[in-house]
Amino acid sequence: MTIKLRQHQSQLNQVIDGIIQGSQKYKNIRKIILSVVAGGGKGSVPVNVGKLYNAGLIDSICCIVPRTSLQTQCEEVCMNDFFKKLFEVNISIRASTNERSPCRGQHGFVTTYQAIGVDKNKYVLSEIKKKRYCVILDEPHHCAVDSPWHLALEKIIKNAEFVIMMSGTLSRADK
């Protein structure tokens, strides 16, 4: 049976494969922006990113989402055999909120913007600095410039090996 990927899945897959293969075209890519509407299948992105883990290009994955329901969804998608087979990876990600060891032996963790904004001990930033992370931001337009979320994320993004921003709303009404 042949599975047809959605456009953003196919394009991201192509970029990830290019990075893994050392293609000159993708050599310097460290930030990827995906424009995908809500319900468009962004949930498969962490599983696809697992290919970077398998290739030894990252040590862990950090997903940051706007709601706890999406935190649960991220965990579930990473356990889904369909997506594991589709992208030929077997990763696990756990929900974590400002813990010293957010991965706890798994391949990554998922947290929320709210948790990042109140992470007074900077556990997430400390973790990102320890390893080569791919940080995936779901709907980053929720972070207004100079807000606590934005200021905390700025340091996390700066220290990530790869950053993937995905949203159907690439700008905010307040510019």
Short mmCIF file of N, CA and C in Angstrom, two decimals:
data_model
loop_
_atom_site.label_atom_id
_atom_site.label_comp_id
_atom_site.label_asym_id
_atom_site.label_seq_id
_atom_site.Cartn_x
_atom_site.Cartn_y
_atom_site.Cartn_z
N MET A 1 0.84 -1.18 0.00
CA MET A 1 0.00 0.00 0.00
C MET A 1 0.90 1.25 0.00
N THR A 2 0.59 2.20 -0.86
CA THR A 2 1.34 3.44 -0.96
C THR A 2 0.62 4.53 -0.18
N ILE A 3 1.36 5.22 0.67
CA ILE A 3 0.80 6.32 1.46
C ILE A 3 1.23 7.62 0.81
N LYS A 4 0.28 8.50 0.57
CA LYS A 4 0.59 9.81 0.03
C LYS A 4 0.69 10.80 1.19
N LEU A 5 1.86 11.37 1.33
CA LEU A 5 2.07 12.36 2.38
C LEU A 5 1.40 13.67 2.02
N ARG A 6 1.00 14.42 3.02
CA ARG A 6 0.52 15.78 2.79
C ARG A 6 1.70 16.62 2.33
N GLN A 7 1.42 17.75 1.69
CA GLN A 7 2.49 18.55 1.09
C GLN A 7 3.57 18.93 2.11
N HIS A 8 3.18 19.43 3.27
CA HIS A 8 4.19 19.84 4.25
C HIS A 8 4.97 18.64 4.78
N GLN A 9 4.32 17.48 4.91
CA GLN A 9 5.02 16.29 5.37
C GLN A 9 6.06 15.86 4.34
N SER A 10 5.68 15.89 3.08
CA SER A 10 6.58 15.51 2.00
C SER A 10 7.77 16.47 1.90
N GLN A 11 7.48 17.76 1.99
CA GLN A 11 8.54 18.76 1.91
C GLN A 11 9.50 18.66 3.10
N LEU A 12 8.95 18.50 4.30
CA LEU A 12 9.80 18.35 5.48
C LEU A 12 10.62 17.08 5.37
N ASN A 13 10.01 16.01 4.91
CA ASN A 13 10.71 14.75 4.73
C ASN A 13 11.89 14.92 3.77
N GLN A 14 11.67 15.68 2.70
CA GLN A 14 12.72 15.93 1.72
C GLN A 14 13.87 16.73 2.34
N VAL A 15 13.54 17.73 3.12
CA VAL A 15 14.56 18.56 3.77
C VAL A 15 15.35 17.72 4.78
N ILE A 16 14.65 16.95 5.61
CA ILE A 16 15.32 16.11 6.60
C ILE A 16 16.23 15.09 5.91
N ASP A 17 15.73 14.45 4.87
CA ASP A 17 16.56 13.49 4.13
C ASP A 17 17.79 14.19 3.53
N GLY A 18 17.60 15.40 3.00
CA GLY A 18 18.72 16.16 2.45
C GLY A 18 19.76 16.50 3.49
N ILE A 19 19.31 16.89 4.67
CA ILE A 19 20.23 17.20 5.78
C ILE A 19 21.01 15.94 6.16
N ILE A 20 20.31 14.83 6.29
CA ILE A 20 20.94 13.57 6.67
C ILE A 20 21.97 13.13 5.63
N GLN A 21 21.64 13.30 4.36
CA GLN A 21 22.53 12.87 3.28
C GLN A 21 23.68 13.85 3.04
N GLY A 22 23.65 14.99 3.72
CA GLY A 22 24.71 15.97 3.56
C GLY A 22 24.63 16.74 2.25
N SER A 23 23.44 16.81 1.69
CA SER A 23 23.23 17.53 0.44
C SER A 23 23.65 18.99 0.58
N GLN A 24 24.36 19.47 -0.42
CA GLN A 24 24.83 20.86 -0.42
C GLN A 24 23.66 21.83 -0.27
N LYS A 25 22.53 21.50 -0.89
CA LYS A 25 21.34 22.35 -0.86
C LYS A 25 20.83 22.56 0.57
N TYR A 26 20.98 21.55 1.42
CA TYR A 26 20.43 21.61 2.77
C TYR A 26 21.51 21.74 3.85
N LYS A 27 22.74 21.95 3.44
CA LYS A 27 23.90 21.94 4.32
C LYS A 27 23.77 22.90 5.51
N ASN A 28 23.32 24.11 5.28
CA ASN A 28 23.30 25.12 6.34
C ASN A 28 21.93 25.35 6.97
N ILE A 29 20.98 24.50 6.68
CA ILE A 29 19.63 24.68 7.24
C ILE A 29 19.62 24.27 8.71
N ARG A 30 19.21 25.20 9.54
CA ARG A 30 19.04 24.94 10.97
C ARG A 30 17.66 25.37 11.46
N LYS A 31 16.96 26.17 10.64
CA LYS A 31 15.63 26.63 11.01
C LYS A 31 14.69 26.34 9.85
N ILE A 32 13.53 25.73 10.17
CA ILE A 32 12.53 25.38 9.18
C ILE A 32 11.20 25.96 9.63
N ILE A 33 10.49 26.59 8.71
CA ILE A 33 9.17 27.15 8.99
C ILE A 33 8.16 26.39 8.15
N LEU A 34 7.14 25.85 8.82
CA LEU A 34 6.07 25.13 8.14
C LEU A 34 4.78 25.92 8.29
N SER A 35 4.16 26.22 7.18
CA SER A 35 2.86 26.89 7.19
C SER A 35 1.80 25.81 6.98
N VAL A 36 1.13 25.44 8.07
CA VAL A 36 0.14 24.37 8.05
C VAL A 36 -1.04 24.79 8.92
N VAL A 37 -2.24 24.76 8.35
CA VAL A 37 -3.42 25.15 9.10
C VAL A 37 -3.70 24.18 10.23
N ALA A 38 -4.46 24.64 11.21
CA ALA A 38 -4.86 23.78 12.33
C ALA A 38 -5.57 22.55 11.76
N GLY A 39 -5.21 21.39 12.29
CA GLY A 39 -5.80 20.14 11.81
C GLY A 39 -5.16 19.63 10.53
N GLY A 40 -4.07 20.27 10.10
CA GLY A 40 -3.42 19.91 8.84
C GLY A 40 -2.38 18.82 8.94
N GLY A 41 -2.17 18.25 10.11
CA GLY A 41 -1.23 17.16 10.24
C GLY A 41 0.13 17.53 10.77
N LYS A 42 0.22 18.60 11.56
CA LYS A 42 1.51 19.00 12.13
C LYS A 42 1.98 17.99 13.17
N GLY A 43 1.06 17.21 13.70
CA GLY A 43 1.39 16.27 14.76
C GLY A 43 2.43 15.23 14.39
N SER A 44 2.57 14.95 13.10
CA SER A 44 3.54 13.93 12.66
C SER A 44 4.97 14.47 12.62
N VAL A 45 5.14 15.77 12.76
CA VAL A 45 6.47 16.38 12.63
C VAL A 45 7.49 15.80 13.62
N PRO A 46 7.17 15.65 14.92
CA PRO A 46 8.17 15.08 15.82
C PRO A 46 8.62 13.67 15.40
N VAL A 47 7.71 12.87 14.87
CA VAL A 47 8.08 11.52 14.44
C VAL A 47 9.04 11.62 13.25
N ASN A 48 8.73 12.49 12.30
CA ASN A 48 9.60 12.69 11.14
C ASN A 48 10.98 13.17 11.59
N VAL A 49 11.02 14.06 12.57
CA VAL A 49 12.28 14.58 13.10
C VAL A 49 13.10 13.45 13.75
N GLY A 50 12.43 12.39 14.15
CA GLY A 50 13.13 11.23 14.70
C GLY A 50 14.18 10.68 13.75
N LYS A 51 14.04 10.97 12.46
CA LYS A 51 15.05 10.55 11.49
C LYS A 51 16.39 11.25 11.75
N LEU A 52 16.35 12.49 12.21
CA LEU A 52 17.58 13.21 12.57
C LEU A 52 18.25 12.54 13.78
N TYR A 53 17.42 12.05 14.69
CA TYR A 53 17.93 11.32 15.86
C TYR A 53 18.60 10.03 15.40
N ASN A 54 17.90 9.27 14.55
CA ASN A 54 18.45 8.00 14.06
C ASN A 54 19.77 8.20 13.32
N ALA A 55 19.90 9.34 12.65
CA ALA A 55 21.12 9.63 11.88
C ALA A 55 22.24 10.18 12.77
N GLY A 56 21.97 10.39 14.05
CA GLY A 56 22.99 10.89 14.97
C GLY A 56 23.23 12.39 14.87
N LEU A 57 22.28 13.12 14.27
CA LEU A 57 22.46 14.57 14.11
C LEU A 57 21.87 15.37 15.28
N ILE A 58 21.02 14.74 16.07
CA ILE A 58 20.49 15.36 17.29
C ILE A 58 20.50 14.31 18.39
N ASP A 59 20.46 14.79 19.62
CA ASP A 59 20.41 13.89 20.78
C ASP A 59 19.01 13.75 21.33
N SER A 60 18.18 14.77 21.14
CA SER A 60 16.83 14.77 21.69
C SER A 60 15.93 15.74 20.94
N ILE A 61 14.63 15.61 21.23
CA ILE A 61 13.61 16.45 20.61
C ILE A 61 12.84 17.15 21.72
N CYS A 62 12.59 18.44 21.55
CA CYS A 62 11.76 19.21 22.48
C CYS A 62 10.64 19.85 21.68
N CYS A 63 9.42 19.50 22.02
CA CYS A 63 8.25 20.12 21.38
C CYS A 63 7.62 21.09 22.37
N ILE A 64 7.26 22.26 21.88
CA ILE A 64 6.61 23.25 22.73
C ILE A 64 5.28 23.61 22.07
N VAL A 65 4.20 23.42 22.81
CA VAL A 65 2.85 23.57 22.28
C VAL A 65 2.05 24.55 23.13
N PRO A 66 0.95 25.10 22.57
CA PRO A 66 0.19 26.09 23.33
C PRO A 66 -0.81 25.54 24.36
N ARG A 67 -1.13 24.24 24.30
CA ARG A 67 -2.15 23.71 25.20
C ARG A 67 -1.77 22.31 25.69
N THR A 68 -2.23 21.96 26.89
CA THR A 68 -1.94 20.63 27.43
C THR A 68 -2.57 19.53 26.59
N SER A 69 -3.70 19.81 25.94
CA SER A 69 -4.31 18.79 25.07
C SER A 69 -3.37 18.44 23.91
N LEU A 70 -2.63 19.43 23.41
CA LEU A 70 -1.66 19.17 22.34
C LEU A 70 -0.42 18.46 22.88
N GLN A 71 -0.13 18.66 24.15
CA GLN A 71 0.96 17.94 24.80
C GLN A 71 0.64 16.44 24.79
N THR A 72 -0.57 16.10 25.16
CA THR A 72 -1.01 14.71 25.16
C THR A 72 -1.01 14.15 23.74
N GLN A 73 -1.51 14.95 22.79
CA GLN A 73 -1.55 14.51 21.40
C GLN A 73 -0.14 14.20 20.88
N CYS A 74 0.83 15.01 21.22
CA CYS A 74 2.21 14.79 20.78
C CYS A 74 2.74 13.46 21.30
N GLU A 75 2.50 13.19 22.56
CA GLU A 75 2.91 11.90 23.14
C GLU A 75 2.28 10.74 22.38
N GLU A 76 0.99 10.87 22.10
CA GLU A 76 0.24 9.78 21.45
C GLU A 76 0.69 9.55 20.01
N VAL A 77 0.94 10.62 19.26
CA VAL A 77 1.38 10.47 17.88
C VAL A 77 2.72 9.76 17.83
N CYS A 78 3.60 10.05 18.77
CA CYS A 78 4.92 9.41 18.79
C CYS A 78 4.83 7.93 19.15
N MET A 79 3.72 7.49 19.72
CA MET A 79 3.50 6.08 20.02
C MET A 79 2.74 5.37 18.90
N ASN A 80 2.27 6.11 17.92
CA ASN A 80 1.41 5.58 16.87
C ASN A 80 2.23 4.77 15.86
N ASP A 81 1.90 3.50 15.73
CA ASP A 81 2.63 2.61 14.82
C ASP A 81 2.56 3.07 13.37
N PHE A 82 1.45 3.69 12.97
CA PHE A 82 1.31 4.17 11.59
C PHE A 82 2.43 5.17 11.26
N PHE A 83 2.61 6.16 12.13
CA PHE A 83 3.63 7.18 11.87
C PHE A 83 5.04 6.62 12.03
N LYS A 84 5.24 5.70 12.97
CA LYS A 84 6.55 5.08 13.13
C LYS A 84 6.95 4.34 11.86
N LYS A 85 6.01 3.62 11.28
CA LYS A 85 6.30 2.89 10.03
C LYS A 85 6.47 3.86 8.86
N LEU A 86 5.63 4.89 8.82
CA LEU A 86 5.66 5.85 7.73
C LEU A 86 7.03 6.52 7.60
N PHE A 87 7.60 6.91 8.73
CA PHE A 87 8.89 7.61 8.72
C PHE A 87 10.06 6.71 9.12
N GLU A 88 9.77 5.45 9.39
CA GLU A 88 10.79 4.46 9.74
C GLU A 88 11.60 4.87 10.97
N VAL A 89 10.90 5.30 11.99
CA VAL A 89 11.54 5.66 13.26
C VAL A 89 10.74 5.06 14.42
N ASN A 90 11.40 4.94 15.56
CA ASN A 90 10.74 4.43 16.75
C ASN A 90 11.18 5.30 17.92
N ILE A 91 10.48 6.41 18.09
CA ILE A 91 10.84 7.34 19.17
C ILE A 91 9.71 7.45 20.18
N SER A 92 10.07 7.91 21.35
CA SER A 92 9.06 8.18 22.38
C SER A 92 9.36 9.54 22.99
N ILE A 93 8.29 10.27 23.24
CA ILE A 93 8.38 11.61 23.82
C ILE A 93 7.41 11.66 24.98
N ARG A 94 7.81 12.29 26.06
CA ARG A 94 6.94 12.36 27.23
C ARG A 94 6.57 13.80 27.56
N ALA A 95 5.40 13.96 28.15
CA ALA A 95 4.98 15.27 28.63
C ALA A 95 5.82 15.63 29.85
N SER A 96 6.26 16.87 29.92
CA SER A 96 7.10 17.31 31.02
C SER A 96 6.82 18.79 31.29
N THR A 97 6.84 19.16 32.54
CA THR A 97 6.64 20.56 32.89
C THR A 97 7.74 20.98 33.86
N ASN A 98 8.77 21.61 33.31
CA ASN A 98 9.83 22.21 34.11
C ASN A 98 10.47 21.24 35.11
N GLU A 99 10.93 20.11 34.59
CA GLU A 99 11.60 19.11 35.40
C GLU A 99 13.09 19.11 35.09
N ARG A 100 13.89 18.67 36.04
CA ARG A 100 15.34 18.61 35.83
C ARG A 100 15.72 17.63 34.72
N SER A 101 15.04 16.54 34.61
CA SER A 101 15.34 15.53 33.60
C SER A 101 14.07 15.28 32.77
N PRO A 102 13.77 16.18 31.84
CA PRO A 102 12.47 16.10 31.15
C PRO A 102 12.29 14.89 30.24
N CYS A 103 13.37 14.35 29.71
CA CYS A 103 13.25 13.20 28.80
C CYS A 103 13.08 11.88 29.54
N ARG A 104 13.66 11.77 30.70
CA ARG A 104 13.59 10.57 31.54
C ARG A 104 13.83 9.29 30.73
N GLY A 105 14.92 9.25 29.98
CA GLY A 105 15.27 8.06 29.23
C GLY A 105 14.56 7.91 27.89
N GLN A 106 13.72 8.87 27.55
CA GLN A 106 13.05 8.82 26.26
C GLN A 106 13.77 9.73 25.27
N HIS A 107 13.26 9.81 24.05
CA HIS A 107 13.94 10.56 22.99
C HIS A 107 13.67 12.06 23.03
N GLY A 108 12.77 12.46 23.87
CA GLY A 108 12.46 13.88 23.95
C GLY A 108 11.31 14.14 24.90
N PHE A 109 10.89 15.39 24.90
CA PHE A 109 9.79 15.79 25.77
C PHE A 109 8.96 16.87 25.09
N VAL A 110 7.75 17.01 25.59
CA VAL A 110 6.84 18.04 25.10
C VAL A 110 6.35 18.85 26.30
N THR A 111 6.39 20.15 26.15
CA THR A 111 5.97 21.06 27.21
C THR A 111 5.10 22.15 26.59
N THR A 112 4.66 23.09 27.40
CA THR A 112 3.80 24.16 26.89
C THR A 112 4.50 25.51 26.99
N TYR A 113 4.00 26.47 26.21
CA TYR A 113 4.53 27.84 26.28
C TYR A 113 4.34 28.40 27.69
N GLN A 114 3.20 28.09 28.31
CA GLN A 114 2.94 28.59 29.66
C GLN A 114 4.00 28.10 30.63
N ALA A 115 4.35 26.81 30.53
CA ALA A 115 5.37 26.25 31.42
C ALA A 115 6.72 26.91 31.18
N ILE A 116 7.06 27.14 29.92
CA ILE A 116 8.33 27.80 29.59
C ILE A 116 8.36 29.21 30.20
N GLY A 117 7.24 29.91 30.12
CA GLY A 117 7.15 31.29 30.62
C GLY A 117 7.32 31.41 32.12
N VAL A 118 7.01 30.34 32.86
CA VAL A 118 7.12 30.40 34.32
C VAL A 118 8.26 29.52 34.85
N ASP A 119 9.13 29.08 33.98
CA ASP A 119 10.25 28.21 34.35
C ASP A 119 11.35 29.05 35.01
N LYS A 120 11.12 29.43 36.25
CA LYS A 120 12.05 30.32 36.98
C LYS A 120 13.44 29.69 37.13
N ASN A 121 13.50 28.37 37.25
CA ASN A 121 14.78 27.68 37.40
C ASN A 121 15.47 27.42 36.07
N LYS A 122 14.80 27.76 34.99
CA LYS A 122 15.34 27.59 33.63
C LYS A 122 15.79 26.15 33.36
N TYR A 123 14.96 25.20 33.83
CA TYR A 123 15.26 23.79 33.60
C TYR A 123 15.28 23.44 32.12
N VAL A 124 14.32 23.98 31.36
CA VAL A 124 14.25 23.65 29.94
C VAL A 124 15.48 24.21 29.21
N LEU A 125 15.81 25.46 29.47
CA LEU A 125 16.98 26.06 28.83
C LEU A 125 18.25 25.28 29.20
N SER A 126 18.39 24.92 30.45
CA SER A 126 19.54 24.14 30.89
C SER A 126 19.63 22.82 30.14
N GLU A 127 18.50 22.16 29.96
CA GLU A 127 18.46 20.89 29.23
C GLU A 127 18.84 21.08 27.77
N ILE A 128 18.34 22.13 27.14
CA ILE A 128 18.64 22.39 25.73
C ILE A 128 20.14 22.65 25.55
N LYS A 129 20.76 23.27 26.52
CA LYS A 129 22.19 23.56 26.45
C LYS A 129 23.05 22.30 26.60
N LYS A 130 22.51 21.26 27.26
CA LYS A 130 23.28 20.04 27.52
C LYS A 130 23.42 19.14 26.30
N LYS A 131 22.46 19.17 25.39
CA LYS A 131 22.42 18.23 24.28
C LYS A 131 22.13 18.95 22.97
N ARG A 132 22.27 18.23 21.88
CA ARG A 132 21.89 18.76 20.56
C ARG A 132 20.39 18.47 20.37
N TYR A 133 19.60 19.50 20.51
CA TYR A 133 18.15 19.38 20.44
C TYR A 133 17.60 19.90 19.13
N CYS A 134 16.55 19.25 18.66
CA CYS A 134 15.67 19.85 17.66
C CYS A 134 14.48 20.36 18.45
N VAL A 135 14.27 21.66 18.42
CA VAL A 135 13.15 22.28 19.12
C VAL A 135 12.04 22.54 18.11
N ILE A 136 10.87 22.01 18.39
CA ILE A 136 9.71 22.16 17.51
C ILE A 136 8.71 23.06 18.22
N LEU A 137 8.39 24.18 17.59
CA LEU A 137 7.44 25.15 18.15
C LEU A 137 6.13 25.04 17.39
N ASP A 138 5.09 24.64 18.06
CA ASP A 138 3.77 24.56 17.45
C ASP A 138 3.04 25.87 17.73
N GLU A 139 2.63 26.54 16.68
CA GLU A 139 1.88 27.79 16.77
C GLU A 139 2.64 28.87 17.54
N PRO A 140 3.86 29.18 17.12
CA PRO A 140 4.65 30.18 17.86
C PRO A 140 4.06 31.59 17.81
N HIS A 141 3.06 31.81 16.96
CA HIS A 141 2.43 33.13 16.92
C HIS A 141 1.73 33.47 18.24
N HIS A 142 1.58 32.48 19.12
CA HIS A 142 0.99 32.75 20.44
C HIS A 142 1.93 33.58 21.31
N CYS A 143 3.18 33.68 20.91
CA CYS A 143 4.18 34.38 21.74
C CYS A 143 4.38 35.82 21.25
N ALA A 144 3.79 36.74 21.93
CA ALA A 144 3.97 38.15 21.58
C ALA A 144 5.41 38.57 21.86
N VAL A 145 5.94 39.43 21.02
CA VAL A 145 7.31 39.92 21.20
C VAL A 145 7.44 40.56 22.58
N ASP A 146 8.53 40.25 23.24
CA ASP A 146 8.88 40.75 24.57
C ASP A 146 7.99 40.23 25.70
N SER A 147 7.14 39.24 25.41
CA SER A 147 6.36 38.60 26.47
C SER A 147 7.27 37.62 27.21
N PRO A 148 6.88 37.16 28.40
CA PRO A 148 7.71 36.18 29.13
C PRO A 148 7.96 34.92 28.29
N TRP A 149 6.97 34.50 27.52
CA TRP A 149 7.14 33.32 26.66
C TRP A 149 8.21 33.59 25.61
N HIS A 150 8.12 34.75 24.96
CA HIS A 150 9.06 35.09 23.89
C HIS A 150 10.48 35.19 24.44
N LEU A 151 10.66 35.85 25.56
CA LEU A 151 11.99 36.03 26.13
C LEU A 151 12.62 34.69 26.53
N ALA A 152 11.82 33.79 27.08
CA ALA A 152 12.33 32.46 27.45
C ALA A 152 12.64 31.64 26.20
N LEU A 153 11.77 31.71 25.20
CA LEU A 153 11.98 30.93 23.97
C LEU A 153 13.19 31.41 23.18
N GLU A 154 13.45 32.69 23.22
CA GLU A 154 14.56 33.25 22.47
C GLU A 154 15.88 32.55 22.84
N LYS A 155 16.10 32.32 24.11
CA LYS A 155 17.32 31.65 24.57
C LYS A 155 17.31 30.17 24.21
N ILE A 156 16.15 29.55 24.29
CA ILE A 156 16.02 28.14 23.93
C ILE A 156 16.33 27.95 22.45
N ILE A 157 15.75 28.79 21.61
CA ILE A 157 15.97 28.70 20.16
C ILE A 157 17.45 28.93 19.82
N LYS A 158 18.06 29.89 20.49
CA LYS A 158 19.47 30.21 20.24
C LYS A 158 20.37 29.00 20.52
N ASN A 159 20.00 28.17 21.47
CA ASN A 159 20.83 27.03 21.87
C ASN A 159 20.43 25.70 21.22
N ALA A 160 19.43 25.71 20.36
CA ALA A 160 18.99 24.48 19.69
C ALA A 160 19.84 24.18 18.47
N GLU A 161 20.00 22.92 18.17
CA GLU A 161 20.72 22.49 16.97
C GLU A 161 19.86 22.76 15.73
N PHE A 162 18.57 22.43 15.82
CA PHE A 162 17.60 22.69 14.76
C PHE A 162 16.35 23.28 15.41
N VAL A 163 15.64 24.13 14.67
CA VAL A 163 14.38 24.70 15.13
C VAL A 163 13.36 24.53 14.01
N ILE A 164 12.20 24.02 14.36
CA ILE A 164 11.10 23.93 13.41
C ILE A 164 9.93 24.71 13.99
N MET A 165 9.49 25.72 13.26
CA MET A 165 8.32 26.50 13.66
C MET A 165 7.19 26.12 12.73
N MET A 166 6.03 25.82 13.30
CA MET A 166 4.91 25.42 12.46
C MET A 166 3.63 26.09 12.92
N SER A 167 2.95 26.68 11.95
CA SER A 167 1.74 27.42 12.26
C SER A 167 0.94 27.67 10.98
N GLY A 168 -0.34 27.80 11.13
CA GLY A 168 -1.19 28.23 10.03
C GLY A 168 -1.36 29.75 10.07
N THR A 169 -0.85 30.36 11.13
CA THR A 169 -0.94 31.81 11.32
C THR A 169 0.47 32.32 11.53
N LEU A 170 1.12 32.73 10.47
CA LEU A 170 2.52 33.14 10.57
C LEU A 170 2.73 34.57 11.04
N SER A 171 1.65 35.28 11.34
CA SER A 171 1.80 36.61 11.90
C SER A 171 0.69 36.86 12.91
N ARG A 172 0.89 37.87 13.73
CA ARG A 172 -0.08 38.22 14.75
C ARG A 172 -0.75 39.52 14.37
N ALA A 173 -1.94 39.75 14.87
CA ALA A 173 -2.66 41.00 14.58
C ALA A 173 -1.90 42.21 15.13
N ASP A 174 -1.15 42.02 16.22
CA ASP A 174 -0.41 43.13 16.79
C ASP A 174 0.99 43.29 16.16
N LYS A 175 1.19 42.62 15.04
CA LYS A 175 2.42 42.65 14.22
C LYS A 175 3.59 42.00 14.94
#
